[in-house]
Short mmCIF file of C-alpha atoms in Angstrom, two decimals:
data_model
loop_
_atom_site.label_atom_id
_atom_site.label_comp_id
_atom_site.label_asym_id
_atom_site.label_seq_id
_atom_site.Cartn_x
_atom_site.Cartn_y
_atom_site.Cartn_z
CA UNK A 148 -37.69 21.52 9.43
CA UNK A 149 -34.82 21.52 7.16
CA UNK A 150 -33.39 18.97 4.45
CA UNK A 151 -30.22 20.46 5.72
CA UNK A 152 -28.53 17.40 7.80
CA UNK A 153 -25.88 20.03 8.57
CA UNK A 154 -28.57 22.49 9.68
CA UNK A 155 -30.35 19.53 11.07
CA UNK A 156 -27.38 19.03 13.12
CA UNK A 157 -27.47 22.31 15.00
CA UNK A 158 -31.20 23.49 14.80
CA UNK A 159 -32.04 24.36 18.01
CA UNK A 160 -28.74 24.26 19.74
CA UNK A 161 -28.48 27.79 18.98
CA UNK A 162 -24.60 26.62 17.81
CA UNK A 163 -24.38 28.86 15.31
CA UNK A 164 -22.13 31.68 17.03
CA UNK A 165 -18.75 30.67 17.36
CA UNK A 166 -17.70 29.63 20.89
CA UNK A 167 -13.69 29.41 21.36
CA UNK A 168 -12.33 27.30 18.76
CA UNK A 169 -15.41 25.33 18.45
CA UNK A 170 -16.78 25.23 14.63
CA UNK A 171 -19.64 26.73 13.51
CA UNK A 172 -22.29 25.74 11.26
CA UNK A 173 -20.72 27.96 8.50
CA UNK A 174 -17.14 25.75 8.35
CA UNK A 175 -19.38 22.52 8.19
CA UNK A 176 -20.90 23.84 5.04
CA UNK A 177 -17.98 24.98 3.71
CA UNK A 178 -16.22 21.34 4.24
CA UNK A 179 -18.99 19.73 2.91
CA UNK A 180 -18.97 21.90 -0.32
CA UNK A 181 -15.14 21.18 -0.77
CA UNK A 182 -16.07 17.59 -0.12
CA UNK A 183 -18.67 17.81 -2.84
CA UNK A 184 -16.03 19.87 -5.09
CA UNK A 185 -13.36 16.78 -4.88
CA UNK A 186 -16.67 14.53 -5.80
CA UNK A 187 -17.50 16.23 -8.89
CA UNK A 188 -14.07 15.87 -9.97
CA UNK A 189 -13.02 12.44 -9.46
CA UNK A 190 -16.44 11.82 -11.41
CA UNK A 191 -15.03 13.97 -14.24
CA UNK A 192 -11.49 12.16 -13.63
CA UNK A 193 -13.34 9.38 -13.78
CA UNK A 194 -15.05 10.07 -17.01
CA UNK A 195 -11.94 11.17 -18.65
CA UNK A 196 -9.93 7.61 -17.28
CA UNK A 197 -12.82 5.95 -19.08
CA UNK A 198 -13.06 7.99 -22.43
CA UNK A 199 -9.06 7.53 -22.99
CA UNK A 200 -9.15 3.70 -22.24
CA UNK A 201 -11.71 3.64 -24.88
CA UNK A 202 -10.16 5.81 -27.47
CA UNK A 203 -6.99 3.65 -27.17
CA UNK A 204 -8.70 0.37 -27.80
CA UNK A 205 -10.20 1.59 -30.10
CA UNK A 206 -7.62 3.43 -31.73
CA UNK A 207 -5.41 -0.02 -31.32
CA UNK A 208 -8.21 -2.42 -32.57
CA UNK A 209 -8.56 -0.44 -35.84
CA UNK A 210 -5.21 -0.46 -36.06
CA UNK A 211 -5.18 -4.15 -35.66
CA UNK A 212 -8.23 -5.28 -37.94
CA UNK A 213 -6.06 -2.92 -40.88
CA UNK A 214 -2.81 -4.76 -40.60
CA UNK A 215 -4.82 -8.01 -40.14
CA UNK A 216 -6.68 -6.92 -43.86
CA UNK A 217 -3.25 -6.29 -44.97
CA UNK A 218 -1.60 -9.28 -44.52
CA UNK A 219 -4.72 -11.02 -45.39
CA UNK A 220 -4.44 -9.47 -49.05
CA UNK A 221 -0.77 -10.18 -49.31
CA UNK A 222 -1.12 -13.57 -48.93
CA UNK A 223 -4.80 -13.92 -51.20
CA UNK A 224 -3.67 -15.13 -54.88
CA UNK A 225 -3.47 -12.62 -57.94
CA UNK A 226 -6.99 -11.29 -58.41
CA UNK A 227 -8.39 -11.83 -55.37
CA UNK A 228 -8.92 -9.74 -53.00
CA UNK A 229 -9.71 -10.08 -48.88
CA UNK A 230 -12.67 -8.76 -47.88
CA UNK A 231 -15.78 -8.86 -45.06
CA UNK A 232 -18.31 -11.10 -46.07
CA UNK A 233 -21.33 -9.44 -46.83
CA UNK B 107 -0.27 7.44 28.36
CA UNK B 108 -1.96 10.22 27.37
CA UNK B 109 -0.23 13.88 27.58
CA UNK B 110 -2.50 16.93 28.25
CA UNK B 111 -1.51 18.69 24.79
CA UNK B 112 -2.00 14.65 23.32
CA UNK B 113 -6.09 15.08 24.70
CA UNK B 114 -6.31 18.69 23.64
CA UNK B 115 -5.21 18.16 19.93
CA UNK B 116 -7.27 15.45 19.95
CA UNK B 117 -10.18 17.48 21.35
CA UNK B 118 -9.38 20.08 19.02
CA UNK B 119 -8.78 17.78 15.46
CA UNK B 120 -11.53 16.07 16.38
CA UNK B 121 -14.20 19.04 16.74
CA UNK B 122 -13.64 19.52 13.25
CA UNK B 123 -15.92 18.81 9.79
CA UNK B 124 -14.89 16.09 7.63
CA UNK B 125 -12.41 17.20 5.32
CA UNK B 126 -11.32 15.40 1.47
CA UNK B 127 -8.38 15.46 3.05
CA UNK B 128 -9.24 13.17 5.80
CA UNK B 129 -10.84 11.25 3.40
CA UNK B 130 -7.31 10.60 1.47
CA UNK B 131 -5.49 9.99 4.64
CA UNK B 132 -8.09 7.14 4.98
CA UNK B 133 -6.45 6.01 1.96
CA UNK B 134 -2.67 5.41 3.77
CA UNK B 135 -1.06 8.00 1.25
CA UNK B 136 2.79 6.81 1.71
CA UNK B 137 1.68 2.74 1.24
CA UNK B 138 0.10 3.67 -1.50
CA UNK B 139 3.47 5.57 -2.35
CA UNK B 140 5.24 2.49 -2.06
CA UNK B 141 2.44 0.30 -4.06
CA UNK B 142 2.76 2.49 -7.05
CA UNK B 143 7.18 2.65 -6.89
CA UNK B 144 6.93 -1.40 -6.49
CA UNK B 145 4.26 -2.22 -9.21
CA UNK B 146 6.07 0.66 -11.57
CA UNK B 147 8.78 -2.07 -11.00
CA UNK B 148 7.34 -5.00 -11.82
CA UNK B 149 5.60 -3.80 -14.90
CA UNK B 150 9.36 -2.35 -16.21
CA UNK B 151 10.62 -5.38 -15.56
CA UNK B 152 8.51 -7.66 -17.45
CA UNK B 153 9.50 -8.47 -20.91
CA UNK B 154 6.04 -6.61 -22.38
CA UNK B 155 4.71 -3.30 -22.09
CA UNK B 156 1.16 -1.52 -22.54
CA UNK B 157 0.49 1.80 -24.41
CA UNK B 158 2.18 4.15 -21.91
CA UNK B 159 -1.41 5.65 -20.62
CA UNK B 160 -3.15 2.48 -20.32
CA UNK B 161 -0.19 1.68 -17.92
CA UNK B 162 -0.46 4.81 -15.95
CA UNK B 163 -3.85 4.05 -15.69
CA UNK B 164 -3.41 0.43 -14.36
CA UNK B 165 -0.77 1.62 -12.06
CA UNK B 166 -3.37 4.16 -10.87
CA UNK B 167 -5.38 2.03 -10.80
CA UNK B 168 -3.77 -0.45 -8.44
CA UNK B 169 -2.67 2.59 -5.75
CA UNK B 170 -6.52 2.98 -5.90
CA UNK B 171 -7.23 -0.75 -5.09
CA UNK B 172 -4.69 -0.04 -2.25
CA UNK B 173 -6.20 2.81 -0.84
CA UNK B 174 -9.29 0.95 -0.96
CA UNK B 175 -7.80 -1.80 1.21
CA UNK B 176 -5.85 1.25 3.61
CA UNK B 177 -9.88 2.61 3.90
CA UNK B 178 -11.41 -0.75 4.85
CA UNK B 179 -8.55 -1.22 7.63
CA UNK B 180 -9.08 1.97 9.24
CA UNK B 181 -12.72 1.96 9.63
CA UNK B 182 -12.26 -1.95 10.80
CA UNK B 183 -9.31 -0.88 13.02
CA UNK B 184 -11.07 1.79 14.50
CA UNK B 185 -11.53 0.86 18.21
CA UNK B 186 -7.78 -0.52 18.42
CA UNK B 187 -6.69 2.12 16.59
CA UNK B 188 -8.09 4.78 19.39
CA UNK B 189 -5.95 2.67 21.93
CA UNK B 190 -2.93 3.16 19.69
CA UNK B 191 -0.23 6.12 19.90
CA UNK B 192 0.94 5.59 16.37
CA UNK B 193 -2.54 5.35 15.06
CA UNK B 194 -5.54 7.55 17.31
CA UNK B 195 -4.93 10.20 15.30
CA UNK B 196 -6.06 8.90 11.67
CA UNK B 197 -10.02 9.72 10.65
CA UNK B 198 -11.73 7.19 12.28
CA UNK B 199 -10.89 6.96 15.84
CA UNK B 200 -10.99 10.89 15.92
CA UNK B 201 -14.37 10.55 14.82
CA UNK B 202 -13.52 13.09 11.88
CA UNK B 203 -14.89 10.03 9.27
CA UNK B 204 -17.83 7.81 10.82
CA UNK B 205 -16.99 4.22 10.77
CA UNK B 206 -19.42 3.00 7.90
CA UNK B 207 -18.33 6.40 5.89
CA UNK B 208 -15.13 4.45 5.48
CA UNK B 209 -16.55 1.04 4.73
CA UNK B 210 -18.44 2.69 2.07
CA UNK B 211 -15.54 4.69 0.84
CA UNK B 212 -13.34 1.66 0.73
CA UNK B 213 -15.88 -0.77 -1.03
CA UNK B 214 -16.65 2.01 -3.89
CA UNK B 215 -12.99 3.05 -4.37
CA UNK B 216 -12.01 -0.89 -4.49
CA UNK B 217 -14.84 -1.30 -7.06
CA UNK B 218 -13.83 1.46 -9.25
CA UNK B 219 -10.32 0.12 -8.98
CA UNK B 220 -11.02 -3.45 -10.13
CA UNK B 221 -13.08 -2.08 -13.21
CA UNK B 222 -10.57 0.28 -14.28
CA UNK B 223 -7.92 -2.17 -13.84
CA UNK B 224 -9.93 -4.39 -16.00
CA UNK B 225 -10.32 -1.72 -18.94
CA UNK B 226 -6.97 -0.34 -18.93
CA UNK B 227 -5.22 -3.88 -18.44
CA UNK B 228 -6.54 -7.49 -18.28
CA UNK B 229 -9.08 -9.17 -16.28
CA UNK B 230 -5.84 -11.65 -14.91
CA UNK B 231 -4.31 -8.60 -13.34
CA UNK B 232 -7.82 -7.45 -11.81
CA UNK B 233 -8.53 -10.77 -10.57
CA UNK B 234 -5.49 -10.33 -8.47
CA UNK B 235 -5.54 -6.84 -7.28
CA UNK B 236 -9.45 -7.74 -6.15
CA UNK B 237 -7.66 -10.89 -4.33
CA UNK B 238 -5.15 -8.54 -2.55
CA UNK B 239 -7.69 -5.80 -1.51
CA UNK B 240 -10.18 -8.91 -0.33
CA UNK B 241 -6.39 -10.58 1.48
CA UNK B 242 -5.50 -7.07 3.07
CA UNK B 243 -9.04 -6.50 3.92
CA UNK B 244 -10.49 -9.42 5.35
CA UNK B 245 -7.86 -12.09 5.78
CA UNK B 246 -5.10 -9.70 7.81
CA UNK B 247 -7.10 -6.55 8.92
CA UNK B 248 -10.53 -9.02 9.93
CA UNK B 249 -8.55 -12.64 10.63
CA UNK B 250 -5.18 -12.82 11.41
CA UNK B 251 -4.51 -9.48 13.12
CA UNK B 252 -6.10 -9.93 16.31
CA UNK B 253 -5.51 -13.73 16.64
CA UNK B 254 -2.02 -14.74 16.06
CA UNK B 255 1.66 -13.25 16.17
CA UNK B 256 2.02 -14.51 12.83
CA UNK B 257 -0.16 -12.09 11.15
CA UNK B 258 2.05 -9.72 9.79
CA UNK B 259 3.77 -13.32 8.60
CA UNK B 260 0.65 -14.46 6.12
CA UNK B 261 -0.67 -10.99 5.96
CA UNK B 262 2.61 -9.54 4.52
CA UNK B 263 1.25 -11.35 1.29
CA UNK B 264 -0.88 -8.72 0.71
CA UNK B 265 1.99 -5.69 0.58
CA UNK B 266 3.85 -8.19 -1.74
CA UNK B 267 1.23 -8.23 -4.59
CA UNK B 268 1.97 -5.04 -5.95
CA UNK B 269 4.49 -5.78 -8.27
CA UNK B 270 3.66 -9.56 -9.37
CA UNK B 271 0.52 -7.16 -10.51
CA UNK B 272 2.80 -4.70 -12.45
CA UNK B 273 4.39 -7.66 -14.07
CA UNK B 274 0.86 -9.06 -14.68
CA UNK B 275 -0.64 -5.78 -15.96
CA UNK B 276 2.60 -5.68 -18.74
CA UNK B 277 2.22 -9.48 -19.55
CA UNK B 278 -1.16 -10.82 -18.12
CA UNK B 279 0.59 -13.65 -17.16
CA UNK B 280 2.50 -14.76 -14.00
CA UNK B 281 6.11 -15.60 -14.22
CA UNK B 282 9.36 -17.06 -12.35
CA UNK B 283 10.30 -13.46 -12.22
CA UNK B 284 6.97 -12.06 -11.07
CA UNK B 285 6.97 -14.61 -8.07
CA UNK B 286 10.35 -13.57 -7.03
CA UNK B 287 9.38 -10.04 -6.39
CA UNK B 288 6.51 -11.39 -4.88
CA UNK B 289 8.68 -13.21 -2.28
CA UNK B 290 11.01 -10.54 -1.90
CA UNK B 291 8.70 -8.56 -0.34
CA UNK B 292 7.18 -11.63 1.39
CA UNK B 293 10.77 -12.09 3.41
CA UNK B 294 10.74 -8.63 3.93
CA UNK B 295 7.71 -8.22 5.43
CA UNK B 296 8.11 -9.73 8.54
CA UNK B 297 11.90 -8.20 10.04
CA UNK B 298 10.59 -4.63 8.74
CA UNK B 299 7.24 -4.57 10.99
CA UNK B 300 8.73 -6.85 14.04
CA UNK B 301 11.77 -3.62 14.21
CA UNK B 302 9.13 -1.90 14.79
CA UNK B 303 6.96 -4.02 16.56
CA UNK B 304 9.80 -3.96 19.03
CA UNK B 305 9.96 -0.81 20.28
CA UNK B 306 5.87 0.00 19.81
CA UNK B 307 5.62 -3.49 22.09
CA UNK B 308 3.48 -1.26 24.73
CA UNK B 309 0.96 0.23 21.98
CA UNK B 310 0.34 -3.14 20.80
CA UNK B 311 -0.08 -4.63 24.08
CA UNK B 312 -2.45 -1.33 25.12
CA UNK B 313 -4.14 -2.29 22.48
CA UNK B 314 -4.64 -6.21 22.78
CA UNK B 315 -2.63 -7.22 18.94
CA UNK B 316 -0.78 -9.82 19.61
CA UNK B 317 2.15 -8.76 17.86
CA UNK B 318 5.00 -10.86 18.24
CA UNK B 319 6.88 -9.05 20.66
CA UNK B 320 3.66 -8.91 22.84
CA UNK B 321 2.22 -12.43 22.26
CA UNK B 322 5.87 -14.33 22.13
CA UNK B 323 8.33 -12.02 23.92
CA UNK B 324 11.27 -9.70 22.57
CA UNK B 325 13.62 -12.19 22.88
CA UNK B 326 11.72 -15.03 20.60
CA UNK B 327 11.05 -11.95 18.33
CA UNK B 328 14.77 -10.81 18.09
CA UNK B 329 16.01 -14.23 17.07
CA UNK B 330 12.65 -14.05 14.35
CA UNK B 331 14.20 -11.12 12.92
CA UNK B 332 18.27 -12.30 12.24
CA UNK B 333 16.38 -15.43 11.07
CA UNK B 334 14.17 -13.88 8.49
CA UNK B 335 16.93 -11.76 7.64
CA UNK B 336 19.45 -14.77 6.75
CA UNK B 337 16.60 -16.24 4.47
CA UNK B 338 15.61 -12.25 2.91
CA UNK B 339 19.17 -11.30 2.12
CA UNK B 340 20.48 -14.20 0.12
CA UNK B 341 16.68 -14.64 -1.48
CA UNK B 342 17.17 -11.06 -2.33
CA UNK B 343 20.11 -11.60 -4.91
CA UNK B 344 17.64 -14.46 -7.06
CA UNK B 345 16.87 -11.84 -9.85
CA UNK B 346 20.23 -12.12 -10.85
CA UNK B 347 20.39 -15.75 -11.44
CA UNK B 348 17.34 -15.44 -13.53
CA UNK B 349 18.33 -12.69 -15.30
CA UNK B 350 15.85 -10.24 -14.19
CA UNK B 351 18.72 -8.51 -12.40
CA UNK B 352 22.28 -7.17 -13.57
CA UNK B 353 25.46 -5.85 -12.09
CA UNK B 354 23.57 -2.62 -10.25
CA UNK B 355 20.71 -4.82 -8.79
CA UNK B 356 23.48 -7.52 -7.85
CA UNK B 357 25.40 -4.61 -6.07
CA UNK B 358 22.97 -2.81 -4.45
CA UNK B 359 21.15 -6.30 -3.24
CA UNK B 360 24.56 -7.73 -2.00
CA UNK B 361 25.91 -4.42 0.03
CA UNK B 362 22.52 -3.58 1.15
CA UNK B 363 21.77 -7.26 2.61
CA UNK B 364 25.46 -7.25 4.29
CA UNK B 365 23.70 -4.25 5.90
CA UNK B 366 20.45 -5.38 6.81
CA UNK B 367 22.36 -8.50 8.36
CA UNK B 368 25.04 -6.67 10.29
CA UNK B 369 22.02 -4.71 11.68
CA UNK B 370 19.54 -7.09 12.24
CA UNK B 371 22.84 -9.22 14.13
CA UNK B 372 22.77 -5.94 16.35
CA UNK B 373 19.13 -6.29 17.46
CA UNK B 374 19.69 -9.79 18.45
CA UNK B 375 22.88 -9.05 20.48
CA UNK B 376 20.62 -6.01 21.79
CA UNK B 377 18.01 -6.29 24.56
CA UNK B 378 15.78 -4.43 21.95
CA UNK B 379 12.11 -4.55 23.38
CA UNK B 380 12.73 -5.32 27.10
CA UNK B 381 10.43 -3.73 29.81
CA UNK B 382 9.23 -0.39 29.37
CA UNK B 383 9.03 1.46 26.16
CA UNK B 384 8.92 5.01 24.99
CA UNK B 385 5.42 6.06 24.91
CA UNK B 386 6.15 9.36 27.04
CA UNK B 387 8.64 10.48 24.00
CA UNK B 388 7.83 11.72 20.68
CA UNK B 389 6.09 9.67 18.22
CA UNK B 390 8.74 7.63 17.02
CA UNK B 391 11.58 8.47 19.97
CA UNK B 392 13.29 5.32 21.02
CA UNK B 393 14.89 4.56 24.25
CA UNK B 394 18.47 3.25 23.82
CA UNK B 395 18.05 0.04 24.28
CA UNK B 396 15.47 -0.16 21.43
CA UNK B 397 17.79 2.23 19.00
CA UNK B 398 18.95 -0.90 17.27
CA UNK B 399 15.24 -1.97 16.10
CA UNK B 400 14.78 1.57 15.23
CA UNK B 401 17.91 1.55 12.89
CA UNK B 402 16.57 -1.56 11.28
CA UNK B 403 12.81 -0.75 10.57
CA UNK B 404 14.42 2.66 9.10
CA UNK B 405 16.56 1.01 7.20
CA UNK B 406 14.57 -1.85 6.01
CA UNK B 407 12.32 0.90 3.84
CA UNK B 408 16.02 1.93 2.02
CA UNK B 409 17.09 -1.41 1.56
CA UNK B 410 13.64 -2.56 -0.33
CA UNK B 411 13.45 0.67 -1.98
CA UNK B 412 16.83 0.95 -3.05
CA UNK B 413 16.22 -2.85 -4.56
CA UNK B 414 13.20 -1.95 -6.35
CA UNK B 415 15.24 1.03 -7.44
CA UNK B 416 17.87 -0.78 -9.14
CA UNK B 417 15.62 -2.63 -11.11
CA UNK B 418 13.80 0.45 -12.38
CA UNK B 419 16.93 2.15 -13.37
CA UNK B 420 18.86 -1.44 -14.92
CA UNK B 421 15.40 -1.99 -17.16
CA UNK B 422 14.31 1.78 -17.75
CA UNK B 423 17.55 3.06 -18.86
CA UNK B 424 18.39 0.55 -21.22
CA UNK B 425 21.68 0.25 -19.18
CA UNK B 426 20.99 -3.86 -18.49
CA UNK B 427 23.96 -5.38 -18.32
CA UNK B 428 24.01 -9.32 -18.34
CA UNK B 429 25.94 -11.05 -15.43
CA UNK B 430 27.96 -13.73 -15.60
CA UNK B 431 25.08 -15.89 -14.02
CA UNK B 432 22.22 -14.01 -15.79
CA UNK B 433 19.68 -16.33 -16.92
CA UNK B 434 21.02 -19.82 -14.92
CA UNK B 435 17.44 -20.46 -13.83
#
C-alpha cells in the first residue's frame, strides 16, 4: 500500500488513463507539488518578514540607546562621564 | 436556476486538483484589495509614521488578517454558498478546497497575521485586527448572517476596521480621526450591499439569508437605503471639520455624496427589487427595473474609493491645504 494519499486515492480504480477531460493521477501530483512550491515560499517569505522586522528594531534600538548615551553625557557635569553600571 | 453550460462548468471546475490559486481566491483577493487601499489611508493620515518597511509589513500584514477572515467565511458559508449564483463557484462549494482545509487555512493565516502585526507594529493595532478577523468571522459570517436583516448593519463593522487599524499601526493609539473613518465606512456599509441585495433578492432568498430585501421587502429596503444615504453623505464631509480633510477631500466628498443621493433618491422612486429577478442573465445582468440599484452598488465602490483617495493624495503629496473650517472639532 502506498503513503501516497494521491495514489491512495486512485489505487485500484485503474484511473490512471485519462478519460475525456477527467484528471489523471499525474495533474493531482503536479498540483500538489505547485501547492507545496507556494508553501516553501511563503515559509521563506515568512522568514525574510521576520529577519527584517528584527534587523530594524534592532537597528532602531541601537540607534536609540546611542542618542540616549549622548544626551546623557551632555547633560553629566565636567569630568564625569555616563556610563553602564558595571 | 441552473443553465446546462452553469452544471457543466461546474462539473468540469470541480473535477479538478486543488490549486494555490484556489487557495488565494479563498482569501477574497479584491476585499483584501480594498483593506490594504483603506488602511494605506488611515496610516497616511495619522499624524505618525513607522519605518517605511515595518509599515508595508503591517499593512501586509492586515490584508493577511483579512484574507484570513475571507477563508473562515467561505468554508463556514459553504452550503449557502452552493445555493448561491454569485457565490457556487468559489473553492468550497465546488469541492475544489474541503471544508476544514479552509478552516485550517484561515486560523493559520489569521495567526501569522496577528504575530506579524505585533512585530512590525504594536500589540494595540494587533489586538484590533484579531478583534476584526474574530467580528468578521464569528459575529457576522457565524451570528448575524443567517438570523437577522440587520446583519450586514452590525457586521459592516468589520469592513470598517481597516483603516482605524492603519491609523493605529502609525500611532498605536485611537483617535477622533481614526473613528471617523471608522464610521465612514460604517454608513457606507449598509446602502452599498442592500443595492445589491436588491437585485440578488432571489439568490438570497434561494438561499434562506435573510437579507433585507428578502426578510423585510424591497420597498422597506429602498426607503433603508435614501435613509442611510442622508446620514452617509453629510457624515462623509466630518474630516474636514477636524482637519483631517482639505479642499480635495471636501470636493470630492461633497460632489460625490450629491451623487450617491441623487442616485440612491432614484432607487426609492424605482420599484427596484419587485417580483422576479435576473437569475437567467449573466452574472451581474439587471432587469430594468433593478438598473437603478445596480447604478448605486457600482457606484458606491467609486464614491468610497474616490474618498479614501483624496485623503491619500491631500496627506501623501504634501499638497494639504487647510480649510476654512479645518480643525473646528
Amino acid at each position: 500500500m502506498s503513503d501516497d494519499p494521491v495514489a491512495g486515492e486512485t489505487e485500484g480504480s485503474g484511473a490512471t488513463e485519462p478519460a475525456g477531460n477527467a484528471p489523471t493521477q499525474q495533474d493531482f501530483i503536479k498540483a500538489r507539488k505547485r501547492r507545496n512550491v507556494m508553501i516553501a515560499l511563503s515559509l521563506v517569505a515568512f522568514m525574510v518578514l521576520i529577519f527584517s522586522i528584527t534587523a530594524i528594531r534592532l537597528t532602531q534600538n541601537l540607534a536609540a540607546r546611542q542618542d540616549a548615551v549622548m544626551e546623557q553625557d551632555a547633560n553629566a557635569p565636567a569630568g564625569e562621564e555616563a556610563g553602564y553600571d558595571e | 436556476m441552473e443553465t446546462r453550460s452553469d452544471i457543466a462548468l461546474t462539473e468540469l471546475v470541480s473535477s479538478r486538483p486543488a490549486e494555490w490559486r484556489d487557495y488565494l481566491s479563498l482569501m477574497k483577493p479584491r476585499v483584501m484589495t480594498l483593506v490594504v487601499f483603506t488602511a494605506f489611508a488611515g496610516y497616511i493620515a495619522a499624524p505618525d509614521s513607522l519605518h517605511p518597511v515595518m509599515a508595508a509589513i503591517a499593512i501586509l500584514a492586515l490584508a493577511m488578517g483579512a484574507g484570513a477572515a475571507g477563508a473562515l467565511n467561505m468554508a463556514y458559508d459553504a452550503d449557502i454558498d452552493r445555493r448561491m449564483r454569485r457565490t457556487r463557484l468559489r473553492p468550497v462549494p465546488l469541492g475544489k478546497v474541503r471544508q476544514e482545509d479552509a478552516y485550517g487555512f484561515g486560523i493559520v493565516t489569521a495567526a501569522i497575521s496577528i504575530v506579524l502585526m505585533t512585530l512590525a507594529a504594536n500589540l494595540f493595532a494587533a489586538a484590533l485586527l484579531a478583534f476584526s478577523i474574530f467580528f468578521y468571522a464569528v459575529i457576522y459570517t457565524m451570528i448575524l448572517k443567517r438570523r437577522t436583516p440587520q446583519n450586514i448593519v452590525i457586521g459592516g463593522a468589520a469592513g470598517a476596521f481597516p483603516p482605524m487599524i492603519g491609523w493605529v499601526i502609525a500611532t498605536g493609539s485611537v483617535s477622533m480621526d481614526a473613528v471617523i473613518l471608522f464610521a465612514i465606512i460604517f454608513l457606507w456599509t449598509p446602502p452599498h450591499s442592500w443595492a445589491l441585495a436588491l437585485y440578488k433578492a432571489g439568490d438570497y432568498a434561494d438561499a434562506g439569508v435573510p437579507m433585507m430585501p428578502v426578510a423585510k421587502g424591497a420597498k422597506r429596503t429602498r426607503l433603508e437605503i435614501l435613509i442611510y444615504s442622508l446620514i452617509l453623505t453629510p457624515f462623509a464631509l466630518a474630516p474636514v471639520l477636524t482637519g483631517l480633510g482639505g479642499v480635495l477631500y471636501g470636493l470630492a466628498a461633497f460632489l460625490g455624496g450629491a451623487v450617491f443621493i441623487i442616485l440612491a433618491w432614484r432607487i426609492f422612486d424605482s420599484r427596484a427589487g419587485e417580483a422576479g429577478s435576473a437569475e437567467e442573465g449573466a452574472l451581474y445582468a439587471v432587469r430594468a427595473g433593478d438598473k437603478a440599484a445596480r447604478d448605486l452598488f457600482a457606484y458606491s465602490i467609486g464614491y468610497l474609493a474616490t474618498l479614501f483617495a483624496a485623503l491619500i493624495a491631500e496627506h501623501a503629496m504634501g499638497a494639504y491645504i487647510a480649510t476654512p473650517l479645518g480643525g473646528v472639532l
